[in-house]
PDB file of C-alpha atoms in Angstrom:
ATOM      1  CA  MET A   1      27.566 -53.554 103.420  1.00  0.00           C
ATOM      2  CA  GLU A   2      27.345 -55.347 100.114  1.00  0.00           C
ATOM      3  CA  ILE A   3      28.683 -53.756  96.933  1.00  0.00           C
ATOM      4  CA  SER A   4      27.578 -55.396  93.712  1.00  0.00           C
ATOM      5  CA  GLN A   5      27.621 -54.743  89.988  1.00  0.00           C
ATOM      6  CA  HIS A   6      24.340 -54.780  88.049  1.00  0.00           C
ATOM      7  CA  LYS A   7      24.662 -55.611  84.335  1.00  0.00           C
ATOM      8  CA  ILE A   8      23.102 -52.832  82.220  1.00  0.00           C
ATOM      9  CA  LYS A   9      24.309 -53.702  78.708  1.00  0.00           C
ATOM     10  CA  GLU A  10      26.165 -56.476  76.927  1.00  0.00           C
ATOM     11  CA  ALA A  11      27.489 -56.422  73.362  1.00  0.00           C
ATOM     12  CA  THR A  12      29.323 -58.961  71.237  1.00  0.00           C
ATOM     13  CA  LEU A  13      32.341 -57.504  69.449  1.00  0.00           C
ATOM     14  CA  THR A  14      33.806 -58.673  66.146  1.00  0.00           C
ATOM     15  CA  ASN A  15      37.296 -57.358  66.915  1.00  0.00           C
ATOM     16  CA  ASN A  16      40.276 -59.692  67.197  1.00  0.00           C
ATOM     17  CA  CYS A  17      41.136 -60.871  70.679  1.00  0.00           C
ATOM     18  CA  PRO A  18      44.622 -59.621  71.652  1.00  0.00           C
ATOM     19  CA  GLU A  19      45.336 -62.959  73.370  1.00  0.00           C
ATOM     20  CA  CYS A  20      44.109 -65.677  70.972  1.00  0.00           C
ATOM     21  CA  PHE A  21      43.505 -63.512  67.844  1.00  0.00           C
ATOM     22  CA  CYS A  22      40.033 -65.002  67.337  1.00  0.00           C
ATOM     23  CA  ASN A  23      37.566 -62.493  65.856  1.00  0.00           C
ATOM     24  CA  GLU A  24      34.524 -64.113  67.467  1.00  0.00           C
ATOM     25  CA  GLY A  25      33.853 -64.259  71.144  1.00  0.00           C
ATOM     26  CA  LEU A  26      34.770 -60.840  72.556  1.00  0.00           C
ATOM     27  CA  VAL A  27      31.983 -59.664  74.854  1.00  0.00           C
ATOM     28  CA  LEU A  28      31.780 -56.122  76.220  1.00  0.00           C
ATOM     29  CA  THR A  29      29.699 -55.769  79.379  1.00  0.00           C
ATOM     30  CA  PHE A  30      28.764 -52.558  81.203  1.00  0.00           C
ATOM     31  CA  TYR A  31      27.931 -52.613  84.912  1.00  0.00           C
ATOM     32  CA  GLN A  32      26.315 -50.147  87.322  1.00  0.00           C
ATOM     33  CA  LYS A  33      27.470 -50.076  90.960  1.00  0.00           C
ATOM     34  CA  GLN A  34      24.924 -50.890  93.679  1.00  0.00           C
ATOM     35  CA  ILE A  35      25.437 -50.564  97.432  1.00  0.00           C
ATOM     36  CA  LYS A  36      23.160 -52.438  99.824  1.00  0.00           C
ATOM     37  CA  ASN A  37      23.126 -52.467 103.611  1.00  0.00           C
ATOM     38  CA  ALA A  38      20.581 -52.717 106.422  1.00  0.00           C
ATOM     39  CA  TRP A  39      19.597 -49.033 106.189  1.00  0.00           C
ATOM     40  CA  TYR A  40      19.388 -48.312 102.461  1.00  0.00           C
ATOM     41  CA  HIS A  41      19.902 -49.571  98.901  1.00  0.00           C
ATOM     42  CA  ASN A  42      21.812 -47.118  96.707  1.00  0.00           C
ATOM     43  CA  THR A  43      22.193 -47.383  92.939  1.00  0.00           C
ATOM     44  CA  THR A  44      24.999 -45.050  91.887  1.00  0.00           C
ATOM     45  CA  LYS A  45      25.750 -43.410  88.547  1.00  0.00           C
ATOM     46  CA  GLU A  46      29.128 -45.131  88.434  1.00  0.00           C
ATOM     47  CA  ILE A  47      29.561 -47.300  85.324  1.00  0.00           C
ATOM     48  CA  SER A  48      32.306 -49.866  84.842  1.00  0.00           C
ATOM     49  CA  ASP A  49      33.010 -52.191  81.954  1.00  0.00           C
ATOM     50  CA  LYS A  50      34.711 -55.474  81.187  1.00  0.00           C
ATOM     51  CA  ILE A  51      35.802 -57.115  77.947  1.00  0.00           C
ATOM     52  CA  GLU A  52      36.090 -60.868  78.033  1.00  0.00           C
ATOM     53  CA  CYS A  53      36.989 -63.370  75.329  1.00  0.00           C
ATOM     54  CA  GLY A  54      34.644 -66.334  75.244  1.00  0.00           C
ATOM     55  CA  ASN A  55      37.068 -68.340  73.109  1.00  0.00           C
ATOM     56  CA  CYS A  56      40.125 -68.281  75.394  1.00  0.00           C
ATOM     57  CA  ASN A  57      38.192 -67.307  78.574  1.00  0.00           C
ATOM     58  CA  THR A  58      40.419 -64.372  79.465  1.00  0.00           C
ATOM     59  CA  ILE A  59      39.577 -60.866  80.599  1.00  0.00           C
ATOM     60  CA  ILE A  60      41.058 -58.281  78.266  1.00  0.00           C
ATOM     61  CA  TYR A  61      42.400 -55.452  80.418  1.00  0.00           C
ATOM     62  CA  PRO A  62      42.671 -51.875  79.048  1.00  0.00           C
ATOM     63  CA  VAL A  63      46.449 -52.112  78.598  1.00  0.00           C
ATOM     64  CA  ARG A  64      45.889 -54.859  75.996  1.00  0.00           C
ATOM     65  CA  TRP A  65      43.136 -53.035  74.059  1.00  0.00           C
ATOM     66  CA  THR A  66      43.880 -52.109  70.485  1.00  0.00           C
ATOM     67  CA  GLU A  67      42.759 -48.799  68.984  1.00  0.00           C
ATOM     68  CA  ASP A  68      39.859 -50.618  67.306  1.00  0.00           C
ATOM     69  CA  ILE A  69      38.679 -52.094  70.595  1.00  0.00           C
ATOM     70  CA  GLU A  70      38.896 -48.675  72.275  1.00  0.00           C
ATOM     71  CA  ARG A  71      36.900 -47.088  69.445  1.00  0.00           C
ATOM     72  CA  VAL A  72      34.167 -49.744  69.614  1.00  0.00           C
ATOM     73  CA  ARG A  73      34.050 -49.498  73.411  1.00  0.00           C
ATOM     74  CA  GLU A  74      33.593 -45.712  73.210  1.00  0.00           C
ATOM     75  CA  PHE A  75      30.790 -46.190  70.666  1.00  0.00           C
ATOM     76  CA  TYR A  76      28.912 -48.626  72.904  1.00  0.00           C
ATOM     77  CA  PHE A  77      29.538 -46.422  75.948  1.00  0.00           C
ATOM     78  CA  LYS A  78      27.823 -43.525  74.169  1.00  0.00           C
ATOM     79  CA  THR A  79      24.787 -45.703  73.372  1.00  0.00           C
ATOM     80  CA  ILE A  80      24.112 -46.409  77.058  1.00  0.00           C
ATOM     81  CA  GLU A  81      21.371 -44.301  78.578  1.00  0.00           C
ATOM     82  CA  GLN A  82      22.775 -42.475  81.560  1.00  0.00           C
ATOM     83  CA  PRO A  83      21.608 -44.573  84.498  1.00  0.00           C
ATOM     84  CA  LYS A  84      19.608 -42.912  87.205  1.00  0.00           C
ATOM     85  CA  SER A  85      20.971 -42.737  90.692  1.00  0.00           C
ATOM     86  CA  ARG A  86      18.495 -43.912  93.284  1.00  0.00           C
ATOM     87  CA  LEU A  87      18.352 -44.226  97.047  1.00  0.00           C
ATOM     88  CA  LYS A  88      15.784 -46.542  98.602  1.00  0.00           C
ATOM     89  CA  LEU A  89      15.350 -46.717 102.365  1.00  0.00           C
ATOM     90  CA  THR A  90      14.789 -50.120 103.910  1.00  0.00           C
ATOM     91  CA  SER A  91      11.978 -50.892 106.336  1.00  0.00           C
ATOM     92  CA  LEU A  92      14.455 -50.814 109.250  1.00  0.00           C
ATOM     93  CA  SER A  93      15.392 -47.195 108.551  1.00  0.00           C
ATOM     94  CA  ILE A  94      11.766 -46.163 107.978  1.00  0.00           C
ATOM     95  CA  PHE A  95      10.626 -47.702 111.292  1.00  0.00           C
ATOM     96  CA  THR A  96      13.570 -46.062 113.072  1.00  0.00           C
ATOM     97  CA  LEU A  97      12.663 -42.656 111.646  1.00  0.00           C
ATOM     98  CA  ILE A  98       9.006 -43.125 112.603  1.00  0.00           C
ATOM     99  CA  GLY A  99      10.076 -44.078 116.135  1.00  0.00           C
ATOM    100  CA  ILE A 100      12.262 -40.979 116.433  1.00  0.00           C
ATOM    101  CA  VAL A 101       9.408 -38.768 115.236  1.00  0.00           C
ATOM    102  CA  ILE A 102       6.966 -40.329 117.730  1.00  0.00           C
ATOM    103  CA  VAL A 103       9.413 -39.817 120.611  1.00  0.00           C
ATOM    104  CA  ALA A 104      10.043 -36.206 119.517  1.00  0.00           C
ATOM    105  CA  ILE A 105       6.291 -35.502 119.378  1.00  0.00           C
ATOM    106  CA  ALA A 106       5.806 -37.077 122.824  1.00  0.00           C
ATOM    107  CA  VAL A 107       8.604 -34.956 124.293  1.00  0.00           C
ATOM    108  CA  PHE A 108       7.172 -31.827 122.662  1.00  0.00           C
ATOM    109  CA  ILE A 109       3.696 -32.519 124.070  1.00  0.00           C
ATOM    110  CA  ALA A 110       5.158 -33.244 127.518  1.00  0.00           C
ATOM    111  CA  ILE A 111       7.025 -29.935 127.468  1.00  0.00           C
ATOM    112  CA  GLN A 112       3.900 -28.072 126.387  1.00  0.00           C
ATOM    113  CA  LYS A 113       1.827 -29.565 129.261  1.00  0.00           C
ATOM    114  CA  ASN A 114       4.656 -28.936 131.758  1.00  0.00           C
ATOM    115  CA  TYR A 115       5.129 -32.620 132.605  1.00  0.00           C
ATOM    116  CA  ILE A 116       8.877 -32.266 132.297  1.00  0.00           C
TER     117      ILE A 116
END
């Protein structure tokens, strides 16, 4: 099973970086969680975010956010359209389901004709 993050929105912030105090280079990125395996691909409604400074190349964790950064993050979070959750079956699961249905029909017909 592979869990990945799909980028849904990215915004450049003009707030000061709490690490290097540069007011250019903060990038806020929102991600949507995706789960993929052999049977299905599931896109969840779960949204995560990350703030990174392009100047000092550090990730700014929530404990280091200032009130201004939190306010801007909440603003951008509200501008995101609520992502749709989606479940897509793979061809392996579809063929398995078709096989099960064919076997069930064959057993039903055999019972009806008294072969079993």
